[in-house]
XYZ file of C-alpha atoms in Angstrom:
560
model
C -59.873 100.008 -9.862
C -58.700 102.228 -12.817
C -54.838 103.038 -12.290
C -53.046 105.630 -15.012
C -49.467 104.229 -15.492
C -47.292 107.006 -14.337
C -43.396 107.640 -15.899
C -41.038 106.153 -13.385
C -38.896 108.948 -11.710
C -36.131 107.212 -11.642
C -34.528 104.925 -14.890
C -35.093 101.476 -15.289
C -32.116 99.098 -14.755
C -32.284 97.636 -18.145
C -32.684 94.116 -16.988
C -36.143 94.735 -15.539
C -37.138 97.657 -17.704
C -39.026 95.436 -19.872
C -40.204 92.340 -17.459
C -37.331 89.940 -18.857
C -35.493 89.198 -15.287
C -36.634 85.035 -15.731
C -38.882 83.601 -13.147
C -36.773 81.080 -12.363
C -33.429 83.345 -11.376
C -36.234 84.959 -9.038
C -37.632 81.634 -7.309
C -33.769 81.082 -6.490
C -33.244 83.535 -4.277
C -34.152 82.499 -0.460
C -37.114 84.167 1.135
C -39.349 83.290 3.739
C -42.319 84.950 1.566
C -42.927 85.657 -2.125
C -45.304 88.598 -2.494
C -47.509 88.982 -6.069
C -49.247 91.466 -7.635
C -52.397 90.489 -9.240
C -53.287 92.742 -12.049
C -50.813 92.710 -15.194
C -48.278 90.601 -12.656
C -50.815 87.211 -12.389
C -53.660 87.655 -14.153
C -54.366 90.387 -17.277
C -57.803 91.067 -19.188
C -58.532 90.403 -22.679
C -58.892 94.223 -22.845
C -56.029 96.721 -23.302
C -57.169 98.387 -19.936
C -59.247 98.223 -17.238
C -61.123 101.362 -19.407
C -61.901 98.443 -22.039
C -64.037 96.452 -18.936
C -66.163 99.781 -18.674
C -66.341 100.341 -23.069
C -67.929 96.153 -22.812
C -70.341 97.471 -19.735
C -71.405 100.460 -21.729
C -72.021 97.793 -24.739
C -74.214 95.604 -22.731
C -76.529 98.137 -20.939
C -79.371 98.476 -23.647
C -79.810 94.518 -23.195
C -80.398 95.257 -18.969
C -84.010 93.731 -18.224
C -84.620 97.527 -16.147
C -84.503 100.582 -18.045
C -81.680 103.058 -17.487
C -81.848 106.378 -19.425
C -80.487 106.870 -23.134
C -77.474 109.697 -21.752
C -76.593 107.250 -18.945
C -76.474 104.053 -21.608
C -74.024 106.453 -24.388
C -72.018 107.708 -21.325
C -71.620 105.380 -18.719
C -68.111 104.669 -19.564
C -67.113 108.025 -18.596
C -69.149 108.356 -16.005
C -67.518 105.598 -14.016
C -64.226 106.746 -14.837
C -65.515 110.217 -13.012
C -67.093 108.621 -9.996
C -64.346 106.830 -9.525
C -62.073 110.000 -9.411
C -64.535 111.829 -7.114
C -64.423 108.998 -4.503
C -60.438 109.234 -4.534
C -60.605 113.088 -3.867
C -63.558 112.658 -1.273
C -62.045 109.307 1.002
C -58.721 110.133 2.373
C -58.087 105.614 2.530
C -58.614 103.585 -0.555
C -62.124 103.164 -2.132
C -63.968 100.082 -2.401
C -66.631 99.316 -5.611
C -69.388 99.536 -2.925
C -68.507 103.486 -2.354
C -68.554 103.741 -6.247
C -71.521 102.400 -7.425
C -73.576 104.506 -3.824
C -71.763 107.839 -5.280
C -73.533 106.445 -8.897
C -76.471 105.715 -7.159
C -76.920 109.186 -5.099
C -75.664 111.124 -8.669
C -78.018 109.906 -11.299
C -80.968 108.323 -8.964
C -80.785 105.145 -9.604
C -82.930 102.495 -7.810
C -80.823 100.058 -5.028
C -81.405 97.184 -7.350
C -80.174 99.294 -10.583
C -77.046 99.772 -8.320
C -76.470 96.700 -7.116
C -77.071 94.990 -10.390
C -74.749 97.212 -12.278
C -71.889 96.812 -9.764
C -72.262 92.693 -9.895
C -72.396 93.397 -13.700
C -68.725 94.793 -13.059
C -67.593 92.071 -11.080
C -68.574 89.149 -13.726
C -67.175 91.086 -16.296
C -64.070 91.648 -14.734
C -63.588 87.978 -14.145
C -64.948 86.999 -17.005
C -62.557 88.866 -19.227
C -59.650 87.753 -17.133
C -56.416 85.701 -18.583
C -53.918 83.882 -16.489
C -49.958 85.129 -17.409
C -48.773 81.419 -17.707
C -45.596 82.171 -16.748
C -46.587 83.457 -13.536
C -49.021 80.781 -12.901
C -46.532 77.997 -13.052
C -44.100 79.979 -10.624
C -46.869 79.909 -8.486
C -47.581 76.787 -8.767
C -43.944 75.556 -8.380
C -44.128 77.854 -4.864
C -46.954 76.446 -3.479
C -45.498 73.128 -3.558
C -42.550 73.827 -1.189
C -43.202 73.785 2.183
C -40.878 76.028 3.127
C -42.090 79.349 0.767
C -45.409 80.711 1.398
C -47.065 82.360 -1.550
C -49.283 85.620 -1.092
C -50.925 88.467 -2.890
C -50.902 92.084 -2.647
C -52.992 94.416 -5.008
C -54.408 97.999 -4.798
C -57.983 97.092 -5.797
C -61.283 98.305 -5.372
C -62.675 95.219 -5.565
C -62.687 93.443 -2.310
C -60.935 89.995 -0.872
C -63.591 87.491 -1.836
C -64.255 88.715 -4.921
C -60.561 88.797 -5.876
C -60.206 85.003 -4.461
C -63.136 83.812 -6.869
C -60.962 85.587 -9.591
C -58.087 83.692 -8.753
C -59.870 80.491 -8.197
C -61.326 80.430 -11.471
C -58.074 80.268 -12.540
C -57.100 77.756 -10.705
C -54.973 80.121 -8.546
C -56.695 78.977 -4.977
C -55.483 80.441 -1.849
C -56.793 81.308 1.739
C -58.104 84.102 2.400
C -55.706 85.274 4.775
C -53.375 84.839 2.126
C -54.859 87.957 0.187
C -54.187 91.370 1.046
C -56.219 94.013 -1.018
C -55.917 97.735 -0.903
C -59.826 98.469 -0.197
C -60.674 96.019 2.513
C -57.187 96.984 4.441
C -58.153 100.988 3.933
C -54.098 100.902 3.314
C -52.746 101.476 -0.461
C -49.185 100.333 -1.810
C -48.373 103.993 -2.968
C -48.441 105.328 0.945
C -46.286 101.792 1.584
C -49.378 101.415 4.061
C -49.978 97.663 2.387
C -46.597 96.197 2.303
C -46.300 97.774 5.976
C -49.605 95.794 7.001
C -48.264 92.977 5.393
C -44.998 92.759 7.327
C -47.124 93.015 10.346
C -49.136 90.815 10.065
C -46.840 87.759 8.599
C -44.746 88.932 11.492
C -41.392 89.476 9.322
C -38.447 91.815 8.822
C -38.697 93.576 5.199
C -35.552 91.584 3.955
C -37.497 88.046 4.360
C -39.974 88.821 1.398
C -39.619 89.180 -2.087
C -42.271 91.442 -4.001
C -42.812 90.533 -7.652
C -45.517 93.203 -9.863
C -45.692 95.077 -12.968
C -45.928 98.931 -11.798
C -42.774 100.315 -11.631
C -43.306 103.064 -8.716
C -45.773 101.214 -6.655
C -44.388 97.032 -7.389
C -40.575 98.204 -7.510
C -39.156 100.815 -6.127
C -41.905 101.995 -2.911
C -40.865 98.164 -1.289
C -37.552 98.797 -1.841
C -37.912 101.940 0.018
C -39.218 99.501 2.748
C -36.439 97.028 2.587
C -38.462 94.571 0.767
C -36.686 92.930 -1.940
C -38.714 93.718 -5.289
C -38.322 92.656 -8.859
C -40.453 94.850 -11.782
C -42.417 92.178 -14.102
C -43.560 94.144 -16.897
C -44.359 92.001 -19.825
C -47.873 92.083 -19.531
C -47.686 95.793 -19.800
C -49.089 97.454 -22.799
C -45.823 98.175 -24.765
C -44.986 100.785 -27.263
C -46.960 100.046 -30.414
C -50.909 98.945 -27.759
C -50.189 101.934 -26.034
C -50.219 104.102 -29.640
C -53.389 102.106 -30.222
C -54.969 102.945 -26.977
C -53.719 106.635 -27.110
C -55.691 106.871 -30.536
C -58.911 105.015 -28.938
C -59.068 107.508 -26.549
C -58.548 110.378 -28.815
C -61.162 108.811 -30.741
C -64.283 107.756 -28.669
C -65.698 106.082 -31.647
C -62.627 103.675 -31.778
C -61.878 103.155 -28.232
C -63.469 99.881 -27.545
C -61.568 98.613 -31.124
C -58.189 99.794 -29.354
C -58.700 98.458 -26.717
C -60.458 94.709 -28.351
C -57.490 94.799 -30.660
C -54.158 95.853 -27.881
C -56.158 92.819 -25.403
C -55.415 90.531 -28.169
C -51.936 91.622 -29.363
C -50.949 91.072 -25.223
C -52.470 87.954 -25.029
C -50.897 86.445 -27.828
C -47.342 88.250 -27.087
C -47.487 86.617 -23.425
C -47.726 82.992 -25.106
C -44.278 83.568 -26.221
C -41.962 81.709 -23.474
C -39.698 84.916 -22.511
C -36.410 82.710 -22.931
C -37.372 82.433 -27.232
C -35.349 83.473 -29.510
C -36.368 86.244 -32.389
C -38.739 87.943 -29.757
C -38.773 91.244 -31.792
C -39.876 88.778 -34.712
C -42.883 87.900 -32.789
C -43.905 90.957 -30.748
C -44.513 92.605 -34.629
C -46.818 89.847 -35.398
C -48.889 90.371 -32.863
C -48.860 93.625 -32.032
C -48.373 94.968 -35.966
C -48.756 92.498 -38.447
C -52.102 90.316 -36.923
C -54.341 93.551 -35.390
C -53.371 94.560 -39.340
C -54.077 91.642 -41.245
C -56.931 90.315 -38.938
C -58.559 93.343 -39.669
C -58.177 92.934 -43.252
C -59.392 89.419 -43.230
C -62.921 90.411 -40.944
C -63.780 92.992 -43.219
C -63.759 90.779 -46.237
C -66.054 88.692 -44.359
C -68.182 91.149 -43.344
C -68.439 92.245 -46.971
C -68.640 88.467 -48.468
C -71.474 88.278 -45.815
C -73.326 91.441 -46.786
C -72.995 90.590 -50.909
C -74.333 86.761 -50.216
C -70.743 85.128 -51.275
C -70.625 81.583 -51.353
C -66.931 81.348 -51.596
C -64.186 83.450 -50.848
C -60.690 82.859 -52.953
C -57.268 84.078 -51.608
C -54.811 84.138 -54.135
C -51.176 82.771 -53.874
C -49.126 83.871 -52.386
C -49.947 86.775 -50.023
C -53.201 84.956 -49.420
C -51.811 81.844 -48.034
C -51.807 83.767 -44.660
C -54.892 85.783 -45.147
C -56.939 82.499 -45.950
C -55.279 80.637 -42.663
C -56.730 83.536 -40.553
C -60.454 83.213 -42.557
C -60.241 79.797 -41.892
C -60.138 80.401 -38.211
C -62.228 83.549 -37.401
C -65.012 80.957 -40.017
C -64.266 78.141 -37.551
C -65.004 80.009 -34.436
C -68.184 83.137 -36.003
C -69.719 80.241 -38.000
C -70.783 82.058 -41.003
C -71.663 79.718 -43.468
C -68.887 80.941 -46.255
C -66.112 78.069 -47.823
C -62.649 79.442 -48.415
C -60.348 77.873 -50.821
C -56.566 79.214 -51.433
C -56.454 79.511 -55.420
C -53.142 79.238 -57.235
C -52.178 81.972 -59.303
C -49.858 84.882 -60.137
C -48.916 87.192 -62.740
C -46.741 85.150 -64.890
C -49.323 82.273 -64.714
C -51.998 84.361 -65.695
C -51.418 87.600 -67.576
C -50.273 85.650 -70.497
C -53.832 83.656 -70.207
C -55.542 86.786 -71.074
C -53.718 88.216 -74.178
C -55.557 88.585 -76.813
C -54.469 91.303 -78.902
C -51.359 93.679 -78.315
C -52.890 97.168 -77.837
C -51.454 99.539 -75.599
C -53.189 98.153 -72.194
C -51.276 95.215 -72.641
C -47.906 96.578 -73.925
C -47.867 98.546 -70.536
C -47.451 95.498 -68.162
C -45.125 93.521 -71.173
C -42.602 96.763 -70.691
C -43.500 97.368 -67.464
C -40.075 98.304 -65.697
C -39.607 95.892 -62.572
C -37.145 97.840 -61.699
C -35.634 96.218 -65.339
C -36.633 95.382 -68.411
C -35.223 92.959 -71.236
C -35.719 91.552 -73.854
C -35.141 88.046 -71.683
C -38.019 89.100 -69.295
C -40.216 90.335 -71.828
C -40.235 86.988 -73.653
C -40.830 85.321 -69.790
C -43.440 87.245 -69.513
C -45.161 85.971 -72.785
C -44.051 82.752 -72.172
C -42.009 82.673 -75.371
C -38.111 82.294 -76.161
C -36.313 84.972 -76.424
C -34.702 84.184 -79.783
C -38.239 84.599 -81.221
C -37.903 88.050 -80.712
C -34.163 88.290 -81.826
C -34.790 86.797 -84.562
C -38.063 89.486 -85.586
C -35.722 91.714 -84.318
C -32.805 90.776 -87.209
C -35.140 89.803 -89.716
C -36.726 93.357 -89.742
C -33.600 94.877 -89.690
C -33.786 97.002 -86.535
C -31.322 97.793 -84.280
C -29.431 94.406 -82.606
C -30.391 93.678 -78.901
C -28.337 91.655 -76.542
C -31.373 88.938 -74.663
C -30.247 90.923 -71.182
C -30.160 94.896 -72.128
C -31.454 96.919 -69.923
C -34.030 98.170 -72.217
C -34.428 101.819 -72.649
C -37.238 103.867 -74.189
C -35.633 104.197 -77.166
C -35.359 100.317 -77.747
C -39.409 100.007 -77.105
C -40.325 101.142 -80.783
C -38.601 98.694 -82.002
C -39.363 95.755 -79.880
C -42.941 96.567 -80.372
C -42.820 96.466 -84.112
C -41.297 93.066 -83.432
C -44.122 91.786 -81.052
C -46.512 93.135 -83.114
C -45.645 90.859 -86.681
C -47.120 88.242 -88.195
C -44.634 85.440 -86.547
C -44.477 86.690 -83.408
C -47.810 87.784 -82.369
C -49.149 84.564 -83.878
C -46.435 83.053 -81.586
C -47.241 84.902 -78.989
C -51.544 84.365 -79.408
C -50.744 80.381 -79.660
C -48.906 80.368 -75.925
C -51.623 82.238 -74.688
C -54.515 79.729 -76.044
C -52.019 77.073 -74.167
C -51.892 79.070 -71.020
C -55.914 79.870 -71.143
C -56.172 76.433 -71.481
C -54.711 75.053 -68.883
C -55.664 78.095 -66.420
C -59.600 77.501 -67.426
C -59.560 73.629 -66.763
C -57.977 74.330 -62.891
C -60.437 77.558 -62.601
C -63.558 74.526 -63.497
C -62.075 72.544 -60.984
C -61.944 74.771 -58.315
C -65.535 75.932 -58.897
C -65.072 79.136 -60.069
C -67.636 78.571 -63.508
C -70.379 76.844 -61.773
C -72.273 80.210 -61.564
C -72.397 80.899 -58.194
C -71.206 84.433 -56.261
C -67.782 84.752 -55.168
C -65.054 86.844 -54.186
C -61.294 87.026 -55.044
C -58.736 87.994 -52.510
C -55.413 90.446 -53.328
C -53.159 92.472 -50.866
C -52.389 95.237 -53.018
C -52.202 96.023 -56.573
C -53.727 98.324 -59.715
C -56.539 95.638 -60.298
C -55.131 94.363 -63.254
C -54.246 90.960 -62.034
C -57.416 89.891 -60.591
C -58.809 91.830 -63.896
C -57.326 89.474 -65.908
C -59.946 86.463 -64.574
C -62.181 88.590 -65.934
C -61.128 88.651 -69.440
C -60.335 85.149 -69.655
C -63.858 84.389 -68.839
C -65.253 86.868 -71.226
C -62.582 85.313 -74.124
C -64.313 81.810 -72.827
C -67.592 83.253 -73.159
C -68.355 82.288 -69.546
C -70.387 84.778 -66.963
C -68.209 86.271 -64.572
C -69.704 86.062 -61.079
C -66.693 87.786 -59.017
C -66.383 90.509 -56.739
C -62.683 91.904 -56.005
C -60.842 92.487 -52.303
C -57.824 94.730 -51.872
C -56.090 95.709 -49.092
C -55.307 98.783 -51.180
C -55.992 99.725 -54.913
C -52.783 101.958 -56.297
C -52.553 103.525 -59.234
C -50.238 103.161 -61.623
C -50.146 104.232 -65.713
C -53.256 104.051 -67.422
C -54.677 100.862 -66.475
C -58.606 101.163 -66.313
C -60.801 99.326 -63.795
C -63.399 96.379 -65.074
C -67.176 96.725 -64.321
C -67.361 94.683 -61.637
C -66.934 95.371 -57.760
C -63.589 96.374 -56.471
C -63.381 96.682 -52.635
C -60.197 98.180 -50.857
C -60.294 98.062 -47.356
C -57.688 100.709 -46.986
C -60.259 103.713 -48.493
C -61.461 105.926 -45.559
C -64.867 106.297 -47.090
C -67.593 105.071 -50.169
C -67.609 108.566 -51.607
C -63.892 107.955 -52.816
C -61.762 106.806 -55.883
C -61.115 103.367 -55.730
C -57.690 103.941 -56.835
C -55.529 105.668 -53.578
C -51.746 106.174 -53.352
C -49.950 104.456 -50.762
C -46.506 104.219 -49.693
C -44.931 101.348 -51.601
C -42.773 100.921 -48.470
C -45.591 99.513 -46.885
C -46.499 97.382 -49.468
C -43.226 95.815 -49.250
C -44.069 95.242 -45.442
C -47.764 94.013 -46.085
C -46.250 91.010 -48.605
C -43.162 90.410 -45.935
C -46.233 89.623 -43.417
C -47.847 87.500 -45.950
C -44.842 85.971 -47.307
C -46.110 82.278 -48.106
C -43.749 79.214 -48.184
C -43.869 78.236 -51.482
C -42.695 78.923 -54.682
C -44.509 81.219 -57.286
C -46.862 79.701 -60.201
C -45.674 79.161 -63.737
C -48.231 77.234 -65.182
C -50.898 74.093 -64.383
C -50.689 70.818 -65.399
C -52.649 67.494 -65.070
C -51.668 64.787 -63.107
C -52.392 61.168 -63.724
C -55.621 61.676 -61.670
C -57.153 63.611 -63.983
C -56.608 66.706 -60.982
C -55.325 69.553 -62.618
C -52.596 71.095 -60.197
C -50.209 74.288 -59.904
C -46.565 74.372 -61.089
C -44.048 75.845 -58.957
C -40.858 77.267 -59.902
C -39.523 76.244 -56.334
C -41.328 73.984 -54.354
C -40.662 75.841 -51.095
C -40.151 80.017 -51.035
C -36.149 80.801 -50.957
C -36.973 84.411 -50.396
């Protein structure tokens, strides 16, 4: 049942190295038979491997109505990869599941029924877990309904003919039986060309009249072609690159394996949606097999942590949470759990002004805060001013002239301060903010963020100051703050202290350290390209002639 991949010998032609030769050029060709593979060709499991089907097993023992002992429970995984390999070194033909499960049985003593339940265990969860390749299917199909092309399958299985049948059935693959050839029941295996040799004797045809289609490169490609059988290599439901770096770690990691091997099942599946003809495949194979197993994670441990806090309502903030909230909404729709998720407008330059109160040095970090620049032009953005405010100071005090967009140096920042810090300006400056605070509190009220119950606020990454800042405006409103923070990753940057309230990175390996971590601010260029939203940032709020108090955008749709 369990077959390692092995490296080819010989190089793949690149045309079939990675499963792209299209179904259709292949139902073209004129052959009395088409010959399938079943496994990874027809039909793949929502598992990375067939070692995944054994990690679910080993998860469902301690529910078994008969008792089975504690080591045999923690270890059965392994032990039916082992018995598995002892069969194939003791039978000299291929092994069935029968011979497995009686080698279990004579090993660790365990009663007939024990055995026989724990083998029929195997089968339903083999078939249960089971996906159809679409693409396959519909070749299939498009076979079966000329008269002329017969349709059969050939796998190396343990598991015998009737069994496999129900598994294609279910799937609406049906077939006769004598359409099914299967390693165990034939005591013939594809790797001694014993199978495909059977086959051609029994459908009574030369090598040249059948075309074998499968996704193991040595034992679907190039042992038929030994024969004389034309073969083509299907790999696409292969694990590729990135699941089989996953799996590698599972298995370096016991712990972890049955994650891996959850997480590369899912990446597959959602990779073999893609119709192979689409363009931007590269596009799509990192969102499944990078950018969802990464951000899915993400999103069920907020959940899990909303869950174990008593949230009421989560809040992912625009715009990296656009795409974080979409995948809430979904894992919500299909666990349950009774949480509401809303997607809450907001970003720096709609709410850091909000929260000025005073210009100490705290705030005077993220007003000069190099982005890579600074000028005076962005420093007045920032505090929602004009910049001739600040010329003006700037003249009137009789410091050094500043053009609105110098790159600012340290050397200017004395200066500039001095300015921000007068009568006019600051008053200036304390008068937008009472606007912005304003306006921010009456669209916090209306998205139920004051009516006193629990709930959490969503950022990818960042130093905690701009989630921070809802804090402070609440305290400046004299209004209870009720929040709990989510990061995918705290960083630390200048001086910039933490609030008391929760702050939860999911990217910290354990409780016991800092919340603040350093990260590679490559990746969190790659984390916001994932959850690049598609619309514009947030200046301000305003009121509509509903009385609904709604975001402005400085582009209706992201140009980015």
């Amino acid at each position: 049942m369990f077959i390692e991949r092995k490296k080819p010998k010989e190089q793949m032609p690149d045309r079939e190295r990675f499963g792209h030769m299209p179904i259709a050029d292949i139902l073209e060709h004129k052959a009395v038979i088409y010959s399938m593979d079943i496994f990874d060709t027809v039909i793949t499991r929502t598992t990375g491997s067939p070692r995944g089907i054994f990690n679910l097993m080993q998860s469902q023992l301690p529910s078994f109505d008969f008792p089975l002992p504690p080591d045999f429970i923690r270890q059965f995984k392994n032990i039916r990869l082992s018995i598995e390999q002892e069969c194939r070194q003791k039978y000299d033909s291929e092994i069935t599941i029968k011979e497995i499960y009686e080698a279990m049985q004579s090993k660790y003593g365990l009663s007939d029924d024990m055995a026989r339940v724990l083998m029929e265990k195997e089968i339903n969860l083999e078939i249960e877990n089971s996906i159809v390749i679409p693409e396959m299917a519909a070749a299939i199909h498009q076979l079966q309904n000329q008269a002329s092309k017969k349709v059969i399958f050939i796998s190396d299985m343990c598991l015998p003919s009737h069994v496999m049948r129900r598994l294609l059935k279910t799937h609406k693959l049906d077939i006769p039986l004598d359409h099914l050839y299967v390693s165990c029941d034939h005591r013939q295996t594809k790797s001694s060309g014993g199978l495909y040799k059977k086959v051609l004797a029994r459908e009574n045809i030369f090598p040249a009249d059948m075309i074998h289609i499968g996704n193991h490169y040595q034992l679907d490609y190039l042992i038929p072609r030994k024969i004389g059988i034309r073969s083509v290599y299907f790999g696409r439901a292969n694990p590729n690159l990135i699941e089989e770096k996953i799996l590698g770690f599972g298995r370096s990691k016991d712990e972890y394996e049955f994650l891996c091997e959850k997480i590369t099942g899912i990446s597959r599946l959602a990779r073999l949606a893609l119709p192979p003809t689409v363009k931007d495949e590269k596009k799509f194979i990192v969102g499944c097999c990078v950018a969802g197993p990464v951000l899915l994670g993400f999103v069920l441990w907020i959940l899990e942590e909303a869950k174990t806090r008593g949230l009421k309502r989560l809040y992912f903030v625009s715009r990296d949470g656009q795409v974080l909230s979409a995948i809430a909404d979904m894992v919500l729709k299909q666990s349950g759990q009774d949480l509401e998720v809303r997607y809450l407008y907001g970003s720096r330059q709609s709410w850091l002004p909000a929260g000025v109160s005073s210009l100490d040095d705290e705030q005077l970090s993220w007003i000069f805060q190099r982005d890579p620049i600074v000028t005076p032009r962005i420093i007045a953005q920032r505090l929602n001013i004009d910049v001739s405010v600040i010329l003006r100071q700037l003249e009137k005090m009789k410091k050094n002239p500043v053009a609105p967009d110098k790159v600012l140096s340290n050397s200017n920042f004395s200066d500039l301060t001095d300015a921000l810090k007068s009568d006019d300006v600051l008053g200036h400056i304390l008068q937008k903010a009472n606007e912005c605070r304003h306006q921010l509190m009456h669209y916090l009220q209306q998205e139920k963020l004051c009516d006193g119950n629990s709930f959490g606020v969503v950022d990818l990454v960042g130093t905690g100051r701009f989630l921070g800042t809802l804090y402070k405006i609440f305290q400046l409103e004299g209004i209870s703050y009720n929040g709990s923070h989510f990061y995918f990753q705290l960083v630390k940057r200048g001086s910039f202290r933490l609030q008391p309230i929760d702050h939860l990175a999911y990217f910290n390996a354990s409780a016991q350290e800092l919340p603040h971590h350093k990260i590679n601010l490559n990746y969190t260029g790659i984390l916001e390209l994932f959850c690049m939203a598609d619309h514009g940032m947030v200046n301000r709020y305003r009121e509509d002639p509903s009385k609904h108090w709604a975001p402005g955008r400085t582009e209706k749709e992201n140009t980015a």
